[in-house]
mmCIF file of N, CA and C in Angstrom:
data_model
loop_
_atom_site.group_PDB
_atom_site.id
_atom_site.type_symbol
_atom_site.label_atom_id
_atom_site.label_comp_id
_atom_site.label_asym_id
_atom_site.label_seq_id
_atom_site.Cartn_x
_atom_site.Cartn_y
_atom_site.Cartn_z
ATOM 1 N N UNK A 376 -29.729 13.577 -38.086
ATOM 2 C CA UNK A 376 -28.538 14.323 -38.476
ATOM 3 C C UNK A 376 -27.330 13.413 -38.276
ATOM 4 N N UNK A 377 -26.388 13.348 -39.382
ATOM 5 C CA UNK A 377 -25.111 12.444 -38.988
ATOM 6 C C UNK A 377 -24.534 13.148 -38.892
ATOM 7 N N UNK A 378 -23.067 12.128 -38.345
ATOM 8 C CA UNK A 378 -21.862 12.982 -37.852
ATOM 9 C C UNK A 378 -21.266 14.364 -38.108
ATOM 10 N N UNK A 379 -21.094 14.094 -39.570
ATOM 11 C CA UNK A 379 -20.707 15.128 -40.570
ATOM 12 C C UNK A 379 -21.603 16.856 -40.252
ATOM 13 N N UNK A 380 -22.758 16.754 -40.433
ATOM 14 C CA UNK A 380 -23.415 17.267 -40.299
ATOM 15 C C UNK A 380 -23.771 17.815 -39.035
ATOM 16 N N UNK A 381 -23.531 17.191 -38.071
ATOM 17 C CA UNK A 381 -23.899 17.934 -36.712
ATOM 18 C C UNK A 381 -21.856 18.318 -36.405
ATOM 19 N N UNK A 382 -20.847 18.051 -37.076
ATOM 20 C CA UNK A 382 -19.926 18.775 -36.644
ATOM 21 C C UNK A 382 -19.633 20.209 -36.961
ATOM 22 N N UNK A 383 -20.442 19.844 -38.582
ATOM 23 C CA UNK A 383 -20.445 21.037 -39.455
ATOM 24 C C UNK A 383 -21.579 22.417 -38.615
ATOM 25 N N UNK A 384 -22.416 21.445 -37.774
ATOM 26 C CA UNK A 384 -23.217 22.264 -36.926
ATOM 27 C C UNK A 384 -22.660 23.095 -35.527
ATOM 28 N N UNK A 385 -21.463 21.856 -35.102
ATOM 29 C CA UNK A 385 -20.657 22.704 -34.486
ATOM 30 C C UNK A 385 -19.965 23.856 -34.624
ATOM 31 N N UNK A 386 -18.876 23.685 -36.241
ATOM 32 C CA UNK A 386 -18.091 24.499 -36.623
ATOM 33 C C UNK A 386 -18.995 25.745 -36.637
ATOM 34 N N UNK A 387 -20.378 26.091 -37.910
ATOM 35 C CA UNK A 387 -21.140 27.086 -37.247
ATOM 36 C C UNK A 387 -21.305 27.750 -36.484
ATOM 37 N N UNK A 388 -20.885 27.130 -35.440
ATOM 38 C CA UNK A 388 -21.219 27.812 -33.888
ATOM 39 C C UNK A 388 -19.948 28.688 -33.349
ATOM 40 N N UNK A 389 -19.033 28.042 -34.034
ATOM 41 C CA UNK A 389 -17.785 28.338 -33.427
ATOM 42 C C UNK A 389 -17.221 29.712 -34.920
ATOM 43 N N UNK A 390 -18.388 30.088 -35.682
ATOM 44 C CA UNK A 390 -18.387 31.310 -36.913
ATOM 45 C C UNK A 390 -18.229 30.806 -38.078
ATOM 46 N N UNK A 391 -18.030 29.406 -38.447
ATOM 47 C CA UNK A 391 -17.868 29.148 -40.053
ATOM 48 C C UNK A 391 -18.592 28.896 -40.392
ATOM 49 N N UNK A 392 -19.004 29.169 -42.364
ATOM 50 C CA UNK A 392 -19.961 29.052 -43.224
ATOM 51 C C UNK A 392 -20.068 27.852 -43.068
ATOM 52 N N UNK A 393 -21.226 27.146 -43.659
ATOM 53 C CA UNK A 393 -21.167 25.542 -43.820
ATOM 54 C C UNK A 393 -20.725 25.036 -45.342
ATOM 55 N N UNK A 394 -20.899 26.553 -46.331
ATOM 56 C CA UNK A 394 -20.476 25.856 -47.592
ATOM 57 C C UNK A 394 -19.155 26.142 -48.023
ATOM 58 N N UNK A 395 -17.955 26.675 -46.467
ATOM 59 C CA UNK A 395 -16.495 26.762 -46.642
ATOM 60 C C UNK A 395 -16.195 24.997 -45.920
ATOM 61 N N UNK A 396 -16.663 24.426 -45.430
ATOM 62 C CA UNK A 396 -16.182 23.085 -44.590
ATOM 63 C C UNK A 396 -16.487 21.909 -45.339
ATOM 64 N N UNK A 397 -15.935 21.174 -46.581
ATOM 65 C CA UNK A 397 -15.801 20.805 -47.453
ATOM 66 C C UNK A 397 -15.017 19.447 -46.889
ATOM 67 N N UNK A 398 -14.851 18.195 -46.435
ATOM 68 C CA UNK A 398 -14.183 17.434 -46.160
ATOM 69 C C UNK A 398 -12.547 17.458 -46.282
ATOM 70 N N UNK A 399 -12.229 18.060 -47.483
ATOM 71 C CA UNK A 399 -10.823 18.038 -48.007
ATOM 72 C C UNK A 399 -9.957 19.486 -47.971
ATOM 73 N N UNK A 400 -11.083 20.949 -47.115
ATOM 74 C CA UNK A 400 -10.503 21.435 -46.882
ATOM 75 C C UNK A 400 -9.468 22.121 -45.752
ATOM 76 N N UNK A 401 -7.996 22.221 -46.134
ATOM 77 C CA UNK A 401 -6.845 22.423 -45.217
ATOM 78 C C UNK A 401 -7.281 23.814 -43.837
ATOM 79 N N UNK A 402 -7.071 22.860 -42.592
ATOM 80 C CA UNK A 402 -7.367 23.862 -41.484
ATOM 81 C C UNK A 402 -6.817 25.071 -41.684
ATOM 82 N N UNK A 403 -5.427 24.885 -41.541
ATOM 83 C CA UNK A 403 -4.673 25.813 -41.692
ATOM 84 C C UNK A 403 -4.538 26.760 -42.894
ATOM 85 N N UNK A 404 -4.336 26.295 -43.754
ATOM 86 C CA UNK A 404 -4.258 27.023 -45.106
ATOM 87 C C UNK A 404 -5.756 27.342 -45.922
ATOM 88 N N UNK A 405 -6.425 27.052 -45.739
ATOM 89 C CA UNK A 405 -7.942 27.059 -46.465
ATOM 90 C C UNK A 405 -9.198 27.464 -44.874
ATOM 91 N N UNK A 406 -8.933 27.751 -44.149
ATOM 92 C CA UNK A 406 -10.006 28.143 -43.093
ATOM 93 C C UNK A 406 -9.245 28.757 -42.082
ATOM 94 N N UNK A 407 -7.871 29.048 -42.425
ATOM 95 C CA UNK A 407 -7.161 29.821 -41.578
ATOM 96 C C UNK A 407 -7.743 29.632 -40.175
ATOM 97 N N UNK A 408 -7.201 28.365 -39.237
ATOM 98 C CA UNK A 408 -7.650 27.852 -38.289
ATOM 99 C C UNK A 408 -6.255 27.912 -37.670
ATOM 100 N N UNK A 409 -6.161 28.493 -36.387
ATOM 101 C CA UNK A 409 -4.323 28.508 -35.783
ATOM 102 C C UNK A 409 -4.890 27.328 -34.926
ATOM 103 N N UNK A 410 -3.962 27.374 -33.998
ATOM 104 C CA UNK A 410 -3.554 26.359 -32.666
ATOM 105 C C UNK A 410 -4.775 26.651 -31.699
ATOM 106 N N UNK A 411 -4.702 27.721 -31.088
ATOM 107 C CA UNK A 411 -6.001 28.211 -30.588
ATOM 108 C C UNK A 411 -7.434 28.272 -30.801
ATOM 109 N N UNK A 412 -7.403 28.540 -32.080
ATOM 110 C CA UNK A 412 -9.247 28.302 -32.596
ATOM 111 C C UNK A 412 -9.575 26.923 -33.103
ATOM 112 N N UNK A 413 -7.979 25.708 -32.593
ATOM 113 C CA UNK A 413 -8.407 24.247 -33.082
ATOM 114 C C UNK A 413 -9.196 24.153 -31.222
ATOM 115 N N UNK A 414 -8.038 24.477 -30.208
ATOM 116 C CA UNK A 414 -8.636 24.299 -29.584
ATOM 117 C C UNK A 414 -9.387 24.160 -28.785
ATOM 118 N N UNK A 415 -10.274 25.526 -29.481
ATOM 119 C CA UNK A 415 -12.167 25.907 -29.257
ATOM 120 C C UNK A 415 -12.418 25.181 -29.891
ATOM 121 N N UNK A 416 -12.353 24.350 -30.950
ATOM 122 C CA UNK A 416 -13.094 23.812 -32.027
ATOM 123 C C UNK A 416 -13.198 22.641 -31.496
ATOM 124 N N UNK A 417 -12.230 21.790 -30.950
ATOM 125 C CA UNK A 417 -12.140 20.581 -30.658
ATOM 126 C C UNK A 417 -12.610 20.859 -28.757
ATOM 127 N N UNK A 418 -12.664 21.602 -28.295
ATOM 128 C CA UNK A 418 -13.592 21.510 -27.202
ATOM 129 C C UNK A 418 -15.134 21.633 -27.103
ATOM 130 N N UNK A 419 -15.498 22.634 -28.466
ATOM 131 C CA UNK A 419 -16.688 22.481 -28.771
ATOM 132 C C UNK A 419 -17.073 20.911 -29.129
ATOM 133 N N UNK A 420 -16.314 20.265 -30.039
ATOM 134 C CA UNK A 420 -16.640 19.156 -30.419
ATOM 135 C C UNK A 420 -17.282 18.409 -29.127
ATOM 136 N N UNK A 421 -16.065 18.477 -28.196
ATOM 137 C CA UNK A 421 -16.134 17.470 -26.894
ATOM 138 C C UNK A 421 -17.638 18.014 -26.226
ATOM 139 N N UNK A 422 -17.795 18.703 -26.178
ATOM 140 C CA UNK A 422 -18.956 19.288 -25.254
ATOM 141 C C UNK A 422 -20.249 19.238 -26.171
ATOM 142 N N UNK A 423 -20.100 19.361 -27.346
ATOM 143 C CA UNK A 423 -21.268 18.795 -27.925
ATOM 144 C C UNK A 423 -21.680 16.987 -27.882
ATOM 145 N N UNK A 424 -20.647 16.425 -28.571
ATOM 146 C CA UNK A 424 -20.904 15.226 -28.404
ATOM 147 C C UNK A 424 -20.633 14.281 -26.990
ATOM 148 N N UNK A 425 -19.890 14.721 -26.250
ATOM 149 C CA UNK A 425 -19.860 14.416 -24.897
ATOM 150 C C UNK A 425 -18.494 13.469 -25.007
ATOM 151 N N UNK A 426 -17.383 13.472 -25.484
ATOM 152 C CA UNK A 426 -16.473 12.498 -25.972
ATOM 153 C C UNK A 426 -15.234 13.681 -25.307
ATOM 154 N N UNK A 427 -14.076 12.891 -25.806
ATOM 155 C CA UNK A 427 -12.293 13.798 -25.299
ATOM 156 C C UNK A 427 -11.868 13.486 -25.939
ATOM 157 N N UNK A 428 -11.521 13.914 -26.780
ATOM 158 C CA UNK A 428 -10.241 13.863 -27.666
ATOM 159 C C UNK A 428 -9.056 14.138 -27.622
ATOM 160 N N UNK A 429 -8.215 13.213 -27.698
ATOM 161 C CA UNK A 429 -6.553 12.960 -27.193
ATOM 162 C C UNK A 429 -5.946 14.208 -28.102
ATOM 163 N N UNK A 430 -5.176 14.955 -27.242
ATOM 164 C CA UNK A 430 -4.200 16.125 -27.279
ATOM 165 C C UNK A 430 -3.297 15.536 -28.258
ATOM 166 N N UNK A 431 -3.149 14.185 -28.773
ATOM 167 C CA UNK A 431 -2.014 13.922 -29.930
ATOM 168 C C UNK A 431 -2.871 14.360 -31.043
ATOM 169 N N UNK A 432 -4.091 13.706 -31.115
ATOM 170 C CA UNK A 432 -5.162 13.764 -32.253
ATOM 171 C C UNK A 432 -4.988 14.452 -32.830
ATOM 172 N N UNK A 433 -4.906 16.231 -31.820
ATOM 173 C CA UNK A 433 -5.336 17.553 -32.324
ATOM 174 C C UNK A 433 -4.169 17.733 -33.521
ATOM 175 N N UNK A 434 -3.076 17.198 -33.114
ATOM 176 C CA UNK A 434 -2.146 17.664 -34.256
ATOM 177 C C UNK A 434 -1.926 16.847 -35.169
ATOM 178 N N UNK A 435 -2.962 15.784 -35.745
ATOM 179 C CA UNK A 435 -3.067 15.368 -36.823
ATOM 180 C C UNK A 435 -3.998 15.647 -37.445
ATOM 181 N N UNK A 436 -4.759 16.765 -37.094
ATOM 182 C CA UNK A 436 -5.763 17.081 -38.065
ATOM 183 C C UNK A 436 -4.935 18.363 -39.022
ATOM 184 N N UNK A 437 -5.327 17.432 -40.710
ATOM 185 C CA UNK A 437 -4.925 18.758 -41.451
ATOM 186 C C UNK A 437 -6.325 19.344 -42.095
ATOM 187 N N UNK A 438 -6.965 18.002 -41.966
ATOM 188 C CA UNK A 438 -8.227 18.867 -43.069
ATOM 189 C C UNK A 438 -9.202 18.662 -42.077
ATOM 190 N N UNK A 439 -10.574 19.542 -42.307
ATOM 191 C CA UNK A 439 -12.051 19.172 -42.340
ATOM 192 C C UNK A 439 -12.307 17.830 -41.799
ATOM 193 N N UNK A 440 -11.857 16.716 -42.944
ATOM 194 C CA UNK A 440 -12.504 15.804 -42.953
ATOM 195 C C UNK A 440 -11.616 14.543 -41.231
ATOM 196 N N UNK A 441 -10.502 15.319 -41.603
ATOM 197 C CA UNK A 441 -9.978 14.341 -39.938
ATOM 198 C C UNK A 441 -10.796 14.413 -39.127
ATOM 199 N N UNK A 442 -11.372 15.794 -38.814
ATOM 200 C CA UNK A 442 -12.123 16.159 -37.662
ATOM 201 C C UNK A 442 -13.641 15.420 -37.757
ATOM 202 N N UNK A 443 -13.958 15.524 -38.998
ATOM 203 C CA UNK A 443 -15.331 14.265 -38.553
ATOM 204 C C UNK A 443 -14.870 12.957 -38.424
ATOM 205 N N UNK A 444 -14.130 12.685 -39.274
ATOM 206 C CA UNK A 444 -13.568 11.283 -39.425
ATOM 207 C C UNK A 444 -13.052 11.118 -37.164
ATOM 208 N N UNK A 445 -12.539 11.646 -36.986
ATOM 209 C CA UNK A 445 -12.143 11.646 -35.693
ATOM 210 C C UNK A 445 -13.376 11.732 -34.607
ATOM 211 N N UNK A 446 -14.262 12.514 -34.737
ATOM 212 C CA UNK A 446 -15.355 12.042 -33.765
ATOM 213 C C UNK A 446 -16.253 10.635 -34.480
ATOM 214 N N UNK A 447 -16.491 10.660 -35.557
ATOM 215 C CA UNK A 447 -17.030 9.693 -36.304
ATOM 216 C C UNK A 447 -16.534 8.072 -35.088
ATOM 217 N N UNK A 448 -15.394 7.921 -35.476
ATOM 218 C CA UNK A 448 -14.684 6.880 -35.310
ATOM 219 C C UNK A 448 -14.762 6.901 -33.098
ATOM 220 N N UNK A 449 -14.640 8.006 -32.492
ATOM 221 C CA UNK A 449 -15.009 8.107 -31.044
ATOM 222 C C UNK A 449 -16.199 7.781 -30.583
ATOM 223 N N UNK A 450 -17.328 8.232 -31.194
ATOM 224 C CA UNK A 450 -18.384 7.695 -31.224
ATOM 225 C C UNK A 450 -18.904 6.286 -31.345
ATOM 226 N N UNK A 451 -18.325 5.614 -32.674
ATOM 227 C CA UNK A 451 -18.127 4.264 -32.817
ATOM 228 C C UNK A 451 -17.560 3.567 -31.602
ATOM 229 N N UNK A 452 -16.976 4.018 -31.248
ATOM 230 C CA UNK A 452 -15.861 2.952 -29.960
ATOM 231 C C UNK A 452 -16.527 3.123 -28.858
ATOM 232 N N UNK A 453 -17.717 4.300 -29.005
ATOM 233 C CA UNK A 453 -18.709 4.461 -27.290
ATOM 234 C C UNK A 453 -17.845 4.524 -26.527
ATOM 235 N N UNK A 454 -16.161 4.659 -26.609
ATOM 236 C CA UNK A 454 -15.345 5.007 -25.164
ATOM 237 C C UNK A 454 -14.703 6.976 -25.407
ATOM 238 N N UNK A 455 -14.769 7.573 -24.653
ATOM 239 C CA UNK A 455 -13.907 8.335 -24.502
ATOM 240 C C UNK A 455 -12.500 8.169 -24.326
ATOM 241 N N UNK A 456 -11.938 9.047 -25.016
ATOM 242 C CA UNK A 456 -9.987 8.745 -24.815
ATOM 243 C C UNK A 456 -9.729 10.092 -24.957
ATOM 244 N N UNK A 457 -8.757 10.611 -24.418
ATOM 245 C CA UNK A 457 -7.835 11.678 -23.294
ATOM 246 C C UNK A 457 -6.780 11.584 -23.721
ATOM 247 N N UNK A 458 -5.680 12.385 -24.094
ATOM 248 C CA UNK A 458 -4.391 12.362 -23.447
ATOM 249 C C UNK A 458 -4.021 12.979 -22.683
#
């Protein structure tokens, strides 16, 4: 299973379809995702893949695809980062 795919396994978990999470679609406006259910989403992330994701990060995600692209790229670096 790659990245993509096991985040999309996350989101699942956390109640979304897998054929609404589309790389290019808007958190906010297209999955009606607030501040709060980013950050269940992005703690699920952390606790699935075992990584932290920096508190600036969170507010550059607009779409779907940041959020894999963003563990994608944490994973790659094998370091955890925090803010």
């Amino acid at each position: 299973m790659d990245v993509r795919e096991q985040v999309v396994a996350v989101m699942r978990g956390v109640g979304f379809d897998a054929g609404e999470l589309a790389d290019d679609r808007r958190l906010a406006e297209d999955l009606d995702i607030d501040s709060t259910e980013l950050v269940e989403i992005v703690v699920a992330l952390e606790q699935h893949f075992g990584i932290g994701i920096d508190a600036e990060a969170e507010g550059g995600f607009t779409v779907f695809g940041d959020l894999v692209e963003c563990v994608g790229r944490l994973l790659s670096a094998g370091s955890t980062v925090r803010g």
